[in-house]
């Protein structure tokens, strides 16, 4: 059974920390629905993330992200939510996430994250310079937000998505008494 008030589990962290792949694995393990917020934003708007940034700018993307986030968090059914790396930038998103979900922060060094995102295709913020430099700058700027929101922080360097998913699933089961 879900804990009253905080039915969901949300994965936060920078680009390339494994939020999407780990989220899918955790969902499988705890038998919950997995939602990837970037995918919901794209489905809700009918546009890719790149097109949203091009047409509406980052603020327009953030408006769409906030709307999709609110919709996901309102679900009664407990979900595993993989967020986008900048979701905690808005205080209303932080409040909504922390009220409705346990928050797990996936961490990776900028070098690990850069290796995972490759050329950064589909991630407009990575077009502003070398991916590793952008990832380092964003990680420094956002670390206080991730830290303040997180119920658990998990380092993902040199670990497979399966290993990270195991740790997150054990955490969730401990919090919610979820079935294995
Ligand atoms: C962003 C991260 C992306 C996506 C968008 C902006 C960010 O998601 O939401 O490109 O601000 O860090 P991932 O973290 O899933 O790559």
PDB file of C-alpha atoms and ligand atoms in Angstrom:
ATOM      1  CA  UNK A   1       0.000   0.000   0.000  1.00  0.00           C
ATOM      2  CA  UNK A   2       1.142   3.523  -0.696  1.00  0.00           C
ATOM      3  CA  UNK A   3       1.883   5.815   2.195  1.00  0.00           C
ATOM      4  CA  UNK A   4      -0.905   8.337   2.507  1.00  0.00           C
ATOM      5  CA  UNK A   5       0.018  11.707   1.060  1.00  0.00           C
ATOM      6  CA  UNK A   6       3.242  10.623  -0.644  1.00  0.00           C
ATOM      7  CA  UNK A   7       2.152   7.912  -3.009  1.00  0.00           C
ATOM      8  CA  UNK A   8       4.835   8.386  -5.640  1.00  0.00           C
ATOM      9  CA  UNK A   9       8.577   8.051  -6.035  1.00  0.00           C
ATOM     10  CA  UNK A  10      10.414  10.650  -8.136  1.00  0.00           C
ATOM     11  CA  UNK A  11      13.925  10.430  -9.505  1.00  0.00           C
ATOM     12  CA  UNK A  12      15.727  13.748  -9.833  1.00  0.00           C
ATOM     13  CA  UNK A  13      19.257  14.638 -10.922  1.00  0.00           C
ATOM     14  CA  UNK A  14      21.171  15.997 -13.855  1.00  0.00           C
ATOM     15  CA  UNK A  15      21.095  14.828 -17.444  1.00  0.00           C
ATOM     16  CA  UNK A  16      22.925  11.527 -17.866  1.00  0.00           C
ATOM     17  CA  UNK A  17      22.472  10.315 -14.299  1.00  0.00           C
ATOM     18  CA  UNK A  18      20.208   7.459 -15.411  1.00  0.00           C
ATOM     19  CA  UNK A  19      16.813   8.707 -14.258  1.00  0.00           C
ATOM     20  CA  UNK A  20      14.912   7.188 -17.175  1.00  0.00           C
ATOM     21  CA  UNK A  21      16.575   3.769 -17.264  1.00  0.00           C
ATOM     22  CA  UNK A  22      16.657   3.394 -13.475  1.00  0.00           C
ATOM     23  CA  UNK A  23      13.029   4.547 -13.215  1.00  0.00           C
ATOM     24  CA  UNK A  24      11.893   1.862 -15.658  1.00  0.00           C
ATOM     25  CA  UNK A  25      13.762  -0.830 -13.728  1.00  0.00           C
ATOM     26  CA  UNK A  26      12.460   0.296 -10.328  1.00  0.00           C
ATOM     27  CA  UNK A  27       8.913   0.332 -11.687  1.00  0.00           C
ATOM     28  CA  UNK A  28       9.325  -3.247 -12.880  1.00  0.00           C
ATOM     29  CA  UNK A  29      10.687  -4.358  -9.508  1.00  0.00           C
ATOM     30  CA  UNK A  30       7.968  -2.734  -7.399  1.00  0.00           C
ATOM     31  CA  UNK A  31       5.237  -3.324  -9.988  1.00  0.00           C
ATOM     32  CA  UNK A  32       4.251   0.250 -10.514  1.00  0.00           C
ATOM     33  CA  UNK A  33       3.619   2.359 -13.575  1.00  0.00           C
ATOM     34  CA  UNK A  34       6.656   4.247 -14.863  1.00  0.00           C
ATOM     35  CA  UNK A  35       6.238   7.765 -16.205  1.00  0.00           C
ATOM     36  CA  UNK A  36       9.016   9.677 -17.891  1.00  0.00           C
ATOM     37  CA  UNK A  37       8.218  13.368 -17.546  1.00  0.00           C
ATOM     38  CA  UNK A  38      10.016  14.458 -20.730  1.00  0.00           C
ATOM     39  CA  UNK A  39       7.935  11.939 -22.677  1.00  0.00           C
ATOM     40  CA  UNK A  40       4.748  13.243 -21.097  1.00  0.00           C
ATOM     41  CA  UNK A  41       5.693  16.812 -21.970  1.00  0.00           C
ATOM     42  CA  UNK A  42       6.226  15.749 -25.568  1.00  0.00           C
ATOM     43  CA  UNK A  43       2.946  13.821 -25.692  1.00  0.00           C
ATOM     44  CA  UNK A  44       0.999  16.648 -24.014  1.00  0.00           C
ATOM     45  CA  UNK A  45       2.351  19.319 -26.370  1.00  0.00           C
ATOM     46  CA  UNK A  46       2.801  17.250 -29.506  1.00  0.00           C
ATOM     47  CA  UNK A  47       6.319  18.665 -29.810  1.00  0.00           C
ATOM     48  CA  UNK A  48       9.815  17.405 -29.153  1.00  0.00           C
ATOM     49  CA  UNK A  49      11.861  19.017 -26.370  1.00  0.00           C
ATOM     50  CA  UNK A  50      14.063  20.615 -29.034  1.00  0.00           C
ATOM     51  CA  UNK A  51      11.097  22.138 -30.862  1.00  0.00           C
ATOM     52  CA  UNK A  52       9.615  23.404 -27.578  1.00  0.00           C
ATOM     53  CA  UNK A  53      12.866  25.204 -26.745  1.00  0.00           C
ATOM     54  CA  UNK A  54      13.100  26.587 -30.298  1.00  0.00           C
ATOM     55  CA  UNK A  55       9.501  27.769 -30.502  1.00  0.00           C
ATOM     56  CA  UNK A  56       8.779  28.844 -26.921  1.00  0.00           C
ATOM     57  CA  UNK A  57      12.196  29.261 -25.306  1.00  0.00           C
ATOM     58  CA  UNK A  58      13.216  27.612 -22.055  1.00  0.00           C
ATOM     59  CA  UNK A  59      10.422  29.313 -20.081  1.00  0.00           C
ATOM     60  CA  UNK A  60       7.835  27.942 -22.490  1.00  0.00           C
ATOM     61  CA  UNK A  61       9.307  24.482 -22.034  1.00  0.00           C
ATOM     62  CA  UNK A  62       9.227  24.955 -18.234  1.00  0.00           C
ATOM     63  CA  UNK A  63       5.529  25.921 -18.380  1.00  0.00           C
ATOM     64  CA  UNK A  64       4.750  22.728 -20.282  1.00  0.00           C
ATOM     65  CA  UNK A  65       6.937  20.704 -17.911  1.00  0.00           C
ATOM     66  CA  UNK A  66       5.139  22.131 -14.876  1.00  0.00           C
ATOM     67  CA  UNK A  67       1.716  21.344 -16.332  1.00  0.00           C
ATOM     68  CA  UNK A  68       2.674  17.743 -17.129  1.00  0.00           C
ATOM     69  CA  UNK A  69       4.304  17.329 -13.717  1.00  0.00           C
ATOM     70  CA  UNK A  70       1.168  18.489 -11.929  1.00  0.00           C
ATOM     71  CA  UNK A  71      -0.906  16.061 -13.950  1.00  0.00           C
ATOM     72  CA  UNK A  72       1.395  13.146 -13.164  1.00  0.00           C
ATOM     73  CA  UNK A  73       1.565  13.906  -9.442  1.00  0.00           C
ATOM     74  CA  UNK A  74      -2.211  14.133  -9.201  1.00  0.00           C
ATOM     75  CA  UNK A  75      -2.560  10.494 -10.235  1.00  0.00           C
ATOM     76  CA  UNK A  76      -4.073   8.344  -7.540  1.00  0.00           C
ATOM     77  CA  UNK A  77      -2.148   5.295  -8.689  1.00  0.00           C
ATOM     78  CA  UNK A  78       1.392   5.305  -7.180  1.00  0.00           C
ATOM     79  CA  UNK A  79       3.946   5.887  -9.917  1.00  0.00           C
ATOM     80  CA  UNK A  80       7.680   5.920 -10.445  1.00  0.00           C
ATOM     81  CA  UNK A  81       8.431   9.277 -12.042  1.00  0.00           C
ATOM     82  CA  UNK A  82      11.611  10.042 -13.943  1.00  0.00           C
ATOM     83  CA  UNK A  83      11.883  13.826 -14.084  1.00  0.00           C
ATOM     84  CA  UNK A  84      13.959  16.120 -16.298  1.00  0.00           C
ATOM     85  CA  UNK A  85      17.161  17.572 -14.859  1.00  0.00           C
ATOM     86  CA  UNK A  86      15.815  21.115 -14.437  1.00  0.00           C
ATOM     87  CA  UNK A  87      12.473  20.325 -12.842  1.00  0.00           C
ATOM     88  CA  UNK A  88      13.429  21.620  -9.395  1.00  0.00           C
ATOM     89  CA  UNK A  89      14.122  25.108 -10.751  1.00  0.00           C
ATOM     90  CA  UNK A  90      10.554  26.183 -10.024  1.00  0.00           C
ATOM     91  CA  UNK A  91       9.522  26.372  -6.396  1.00  0.00           C
ATOM     92  CA  UNK A  92       6.010  25.167  -7.182  1.00  0.00           C
ATOM     93  CA  UNK A  93       7.510  22.032  -8.747  1.00  0.00           C
ATOM     94  CA  UNK A  94       9.680  21.493  -5.676  1.00  0.00           C
ATOM     95  CA  UNK A  95       6.675  21.840  -3.381  1.00  0.00           C
ATOM     96  CA  UNK A  96       4.511  19.528  -5.480  1.00  0.00           C
ATOM     97  CA  UNK A  97       7.211  16.872  -5.790  1.00  0.00           C
ATOM     98  CA  UNK A  98       8.107  16.853  -2.113  1.00  0.00           C
ATOM     99  CA  UNK A  99       4.465  16.762  -1.062  1.00  0.00           C
ATOM    100  CA  UNK A 100       3.400  13.936  -3.331  1.00  0.00           C
ATOM    101  CA  UNK A 101       6.549  11.808  -3.661  1.00  0.00           C
ATOM    102  CA  UNK A 102       9.637  10.460  -2.068  1.00  0.00           C
ATOM    103  CA  UNK A 103      12.505  12.083  -3.923  1.00  0.00           C
ATOM    104  CA  UNK A 104      15.642  10.192  -4.897  1.00  0.00           C
ATOM    105  CA  UNK A 105      18.615  12.138  -6.260  1.00  0.00           C
ATOM    106  CA  UNK A 106      20.761  10.266  -8.757  1.00  0.00           C
ATOM    107  CA  UNK A 107      24.285  11.679  -8.907  1.00  0.00           C
ATOM    108  CA  UNK A 108      27.087  11.269 -11.418  1.00  0.00           C
ATOM    109  CA  UNK A 109      30.294  13.139 -12.101  1.00  0.00           C
ATOM    110  CA  UNK A 110      30.128  15.425 -15.154  1.00  0.00           C
ATOM    111  CA  UNK A 111      32.502  13.037 -16.935  1.00  0.00           C
ATOM    112  CA  UNK A 112      30.242  10.019 -16.341  1.00  0.00           C
ATOM    113  CA  UNK A 113      27.132  11.992 -17.289  1.00  0.00           C
ATOM    114  CA  UNK A 114      28.796  13.326 -20.460  1.00  0.00           C
ATOM    115  CA  UNK A 115      29.769   9.824 -21.529  1.00  0.00           C
ATOM    116  CA  UNK A 116      26.142   8.731 -21.084  1.00  0.00           C
ATOM    117  CA  UNK A 117      24.560  11.590 -23.040  1.00  0.00           C
ATOM    118  CA  UNK A 118      26.968  11.310 -25.960  1.00  0.00           C
ATOM    119  CA  UNK A 119      26.590  14.250 -28.327  1.00  0.00           C
ATOM    120  CA  UNK A 120      23.634  15.565 -26.308  1.00  0.00           C
ATOM    121  CA  UNK A 121      21.164  15.076 -29.138  1.00  0.00           C
ATOM    122  CA  UNK A 122      17.632  16.072 -28.061  1.00  0.00           C
ATOM    123  CA  UNK A 123      18.904  18.036 -25.050  1.00  0.00           C
ATOM    124  CA  UNK A 124      18.945  21.707 -26.070  1.00  0.00           C
ATOM    125  CA  UNK A 125      20.851  22.929 -23.014  1.00  0.00           C
ATOM    126  CA  UNK A 126      23.826  20.826 -24.077  1.00  0.00           C
ATOM    127  CA  UNK A 127      24.146  22.821 -27.267  1.00  0.00           C
ATOM    128  CA  UNK A 128      25.566  25.766 -25.299  1.00  0.00           C
ATOM    129  CA  UNK A 129      29.108  24.456 -25.071  1.00  0.00           C
ATOM    130  CA  UNK A 130      30.981  21.234 -24.533  1.00  0.00           C
ATOM    131  CA  UNK A 131      28.593  18.770 -22.819  1.00  0.00           C
ATOM    132  CA  UNK A 132      30.966  18.095 -19.936  1.00  0.00           C
ATOM    133  CA  UNK A 133      31.340  21.812 -19.170  1.00  0.00           C
ATOM    134  CA  UNK A 134      27.602  22.461 -19.339  1.00  0.00           C
ATOM    135  CA  UNK A 135      26.887  19.421 -17.168  1.00  0.00           C
ATOM    136  CA  UNK A 136      29.438  20.572 -14.582  1.00  0.00           C
ATOM    137  CA  UNK A 137      27.995  24.095 -14.449  1.00  0.00           C
ATOM    138  CA  UNK A 138      24.406  22.868 -14.160  1.00  0.00           C
ATOM    139  CA  UNK A 139      25.370  20.326 -11.489  1.00  0.00           C
ATOM    140  CA  UNK A 140      27.020  23.059  -9.397  1.00  0.00           C
ATOM    141  CA  UNK A 141      24.075  25.418  -9.796  1.00  0.00           C
ATOM    142  CA  UNK A 142      21.454  22.799  -9.050  1.00  0.00           C
ATOM    143  CA  UNK A 143      23.105  20.687  -6.344  1.00  0.00           C
ATOM    144  CA  UNK A 144      21.570  22.732  -3.488  1.00  0.00           C
ATOM    145  CA  UNK A 145      18.087  22.189  -4.949  1.00  0.00           C
ATOM    146  CA  UNK A 146      18.565  18.455  -5.391  1.00  0.00           C
ATOM    147  CA  UNK A 147      20.052  18.138  -1.930  1.00  0.00           C
ATOM    148  CA  UNK A 148      17.244  20.048  -0.228  1.00  0.00           C
ATOM    149  CA  UNK A 149      14.550  17.966  -1.939  1.00  0.00           C
ATOM    150  CA  UNK A 150      16.135  14.529  -1.686  1.00  0.00           C
ATOM    151  CA  UNK A 151      15.103  11.816   0.759  1.00  0.00           C
ATOM    152  CA  UNK A 152      17.942   9.680  -0.618  1.00  0.00           C
ATOM    153  CA  UNK A 153      21.033  10.415  -2.742  1.00  0.00           C
ATOM    154  CA  UNK A 154      22.562   7.631  -4.821  1.00  0.00           C
ATOM    155  CA  UNK A 155      25.914   7.781  -6.599  1.00  0.00           C
ATOM    156  CA  UNK A 156      25.720   6.112  -9.983  1.00  0.00           C
ATOM    157  CA  UNK A 157      29.329   6.292 -11.194  1.00  0.00           C
ATOM    158  CA  UNK A 158      30.709   2.859 -12.065  1.00  0.00           C
ATOM    159  CA  UNK A 159      27.397   1.211 -11.241  1.00  0.00           C
ATOM    160  CA  UNK A 160      24.928  -0.434 -13.577  1.00  0.00           C
ATOM    161  CA  UNK A 161      21.338   0.785 -13.817  1.00  0.00           C
ATOM    162  CA  UNK A 162      20.340  -2.554 -12.244  1.00  0.00           C
ATOM    163  CA  UNK A 163      22.481  -1.962  -9.170  1.00  0.00           C
ATOM    164  CA  UNK A 164      21.129   1.555  -8.736  1.00  0.00           C
ATOM    165  CA  UNK A 165      17.567   0.315  -9.239  1.00  0.00           C
ATOM    166  CA  UNK A 166      18.101  -2.286  -6.516  1.00  0.00           C
ATOM    167  CA  UNK A 167      19.152   0.398  -4.042  1.00  0.00           C
ATOM    168  CA  UNK A 168      16.229   2.654  -4.931  1.00  0.00           C
ATOM    169  CA  UNK A 169      13.743  -0.244  -4.720  1.00  0.00           C
ATOM    170  CA  UNK A 170      15.013  -1.256  -1.277  1.00  0.00           C
ATOM    171  CA  UNK A 171      14.641   2.343  -0.126  1.00  0.00           C
ATOM    172  CA  UNK A 172      11.073   2.501  -1.438  1.00  0.00           C
ATOM    173  CA  UNK A 173      10.087  -0.801   0.089  1.00  0.00           C
ATOM    174  CA  UNK A 174      11.435   0.405   3.418  1.00  0.00           C
ATOM    175  CA  UNK A 175       9.412   3.598   3.207  1.00  0.00           C
ATOM    176  CA  UNK A 176       6.199   2.159   1.941  1.00  0.00           C
ATOM    177  CA  UNK A 177       6.229  -1.502   2.777  1.00  0.00           C
ATOM    178  CA  UNK A 178       5.766  -2.169  -0.949  1.00  0.00           C
ATOM    179  CA  UNK A 179       5.825  -5.760  -2.175  1.00  0.00           C
ATOM    180  CA  UNK A 180       9.085  -7.020  -3.649  1.00  0.00           C
TER     181      UNK A 180
HETATM  182  C1  LIG B   1      16.889  19.368 -18.907  1.00  0.00           C
HETATM  183  C2  LIG B   1      16.974  17.996 -18.879  1.00  0.00           C
HETATM  184  C3  LIG B   1      16.295  17.145 -19.854  1.00  0.00           C
HETATM  185  C4  LIG B   1      15.047  17.851 -20.433  1.00  0.00           C
HETATM  186  C5  LIG B   1      15.420  19.195 -20.952  1.00  0.00           C
HETATM  187  C6  LIG B   1      16.040  20.106 -19.883  1.00  0.00           C
HETATM  188  C7  LIG B   1      17.610  20.156 -17.880  1.00  0.00           C
HETATM  189  O1  LIG B   1      15.884  15.918 -19.239  1.00  0.00           O
HETATM  190  O2  LIG B   1      14.064  17.969 -19.447  1.00  0.00           O
HETATM  191  O3  LIG B   1      16.302  19.030 -22.036  1.00  0.00           O
HETATM  192  O4  LIG B   1      17.228  21.329 -17.651  1.00  0.00           O
HETATM  193  O5  LIG B   1      18.556  19.601 -17.252  1.00  0.00           O
HETATM  194  P1  LIG B   1      16.931  14.754 -18.796  1.00  0.00           P
HETATM  195  O6  LIG B   1      17.487  15.142 -17.466  1.00  0.00           O
HETATM  196  O7  LIG B   1      16.060  13.548 -18.710  1.00  0.00           O
HETATM  197  O8  LIG B   1      17.950  14.652 -19.859  1.00  0.00           O
END
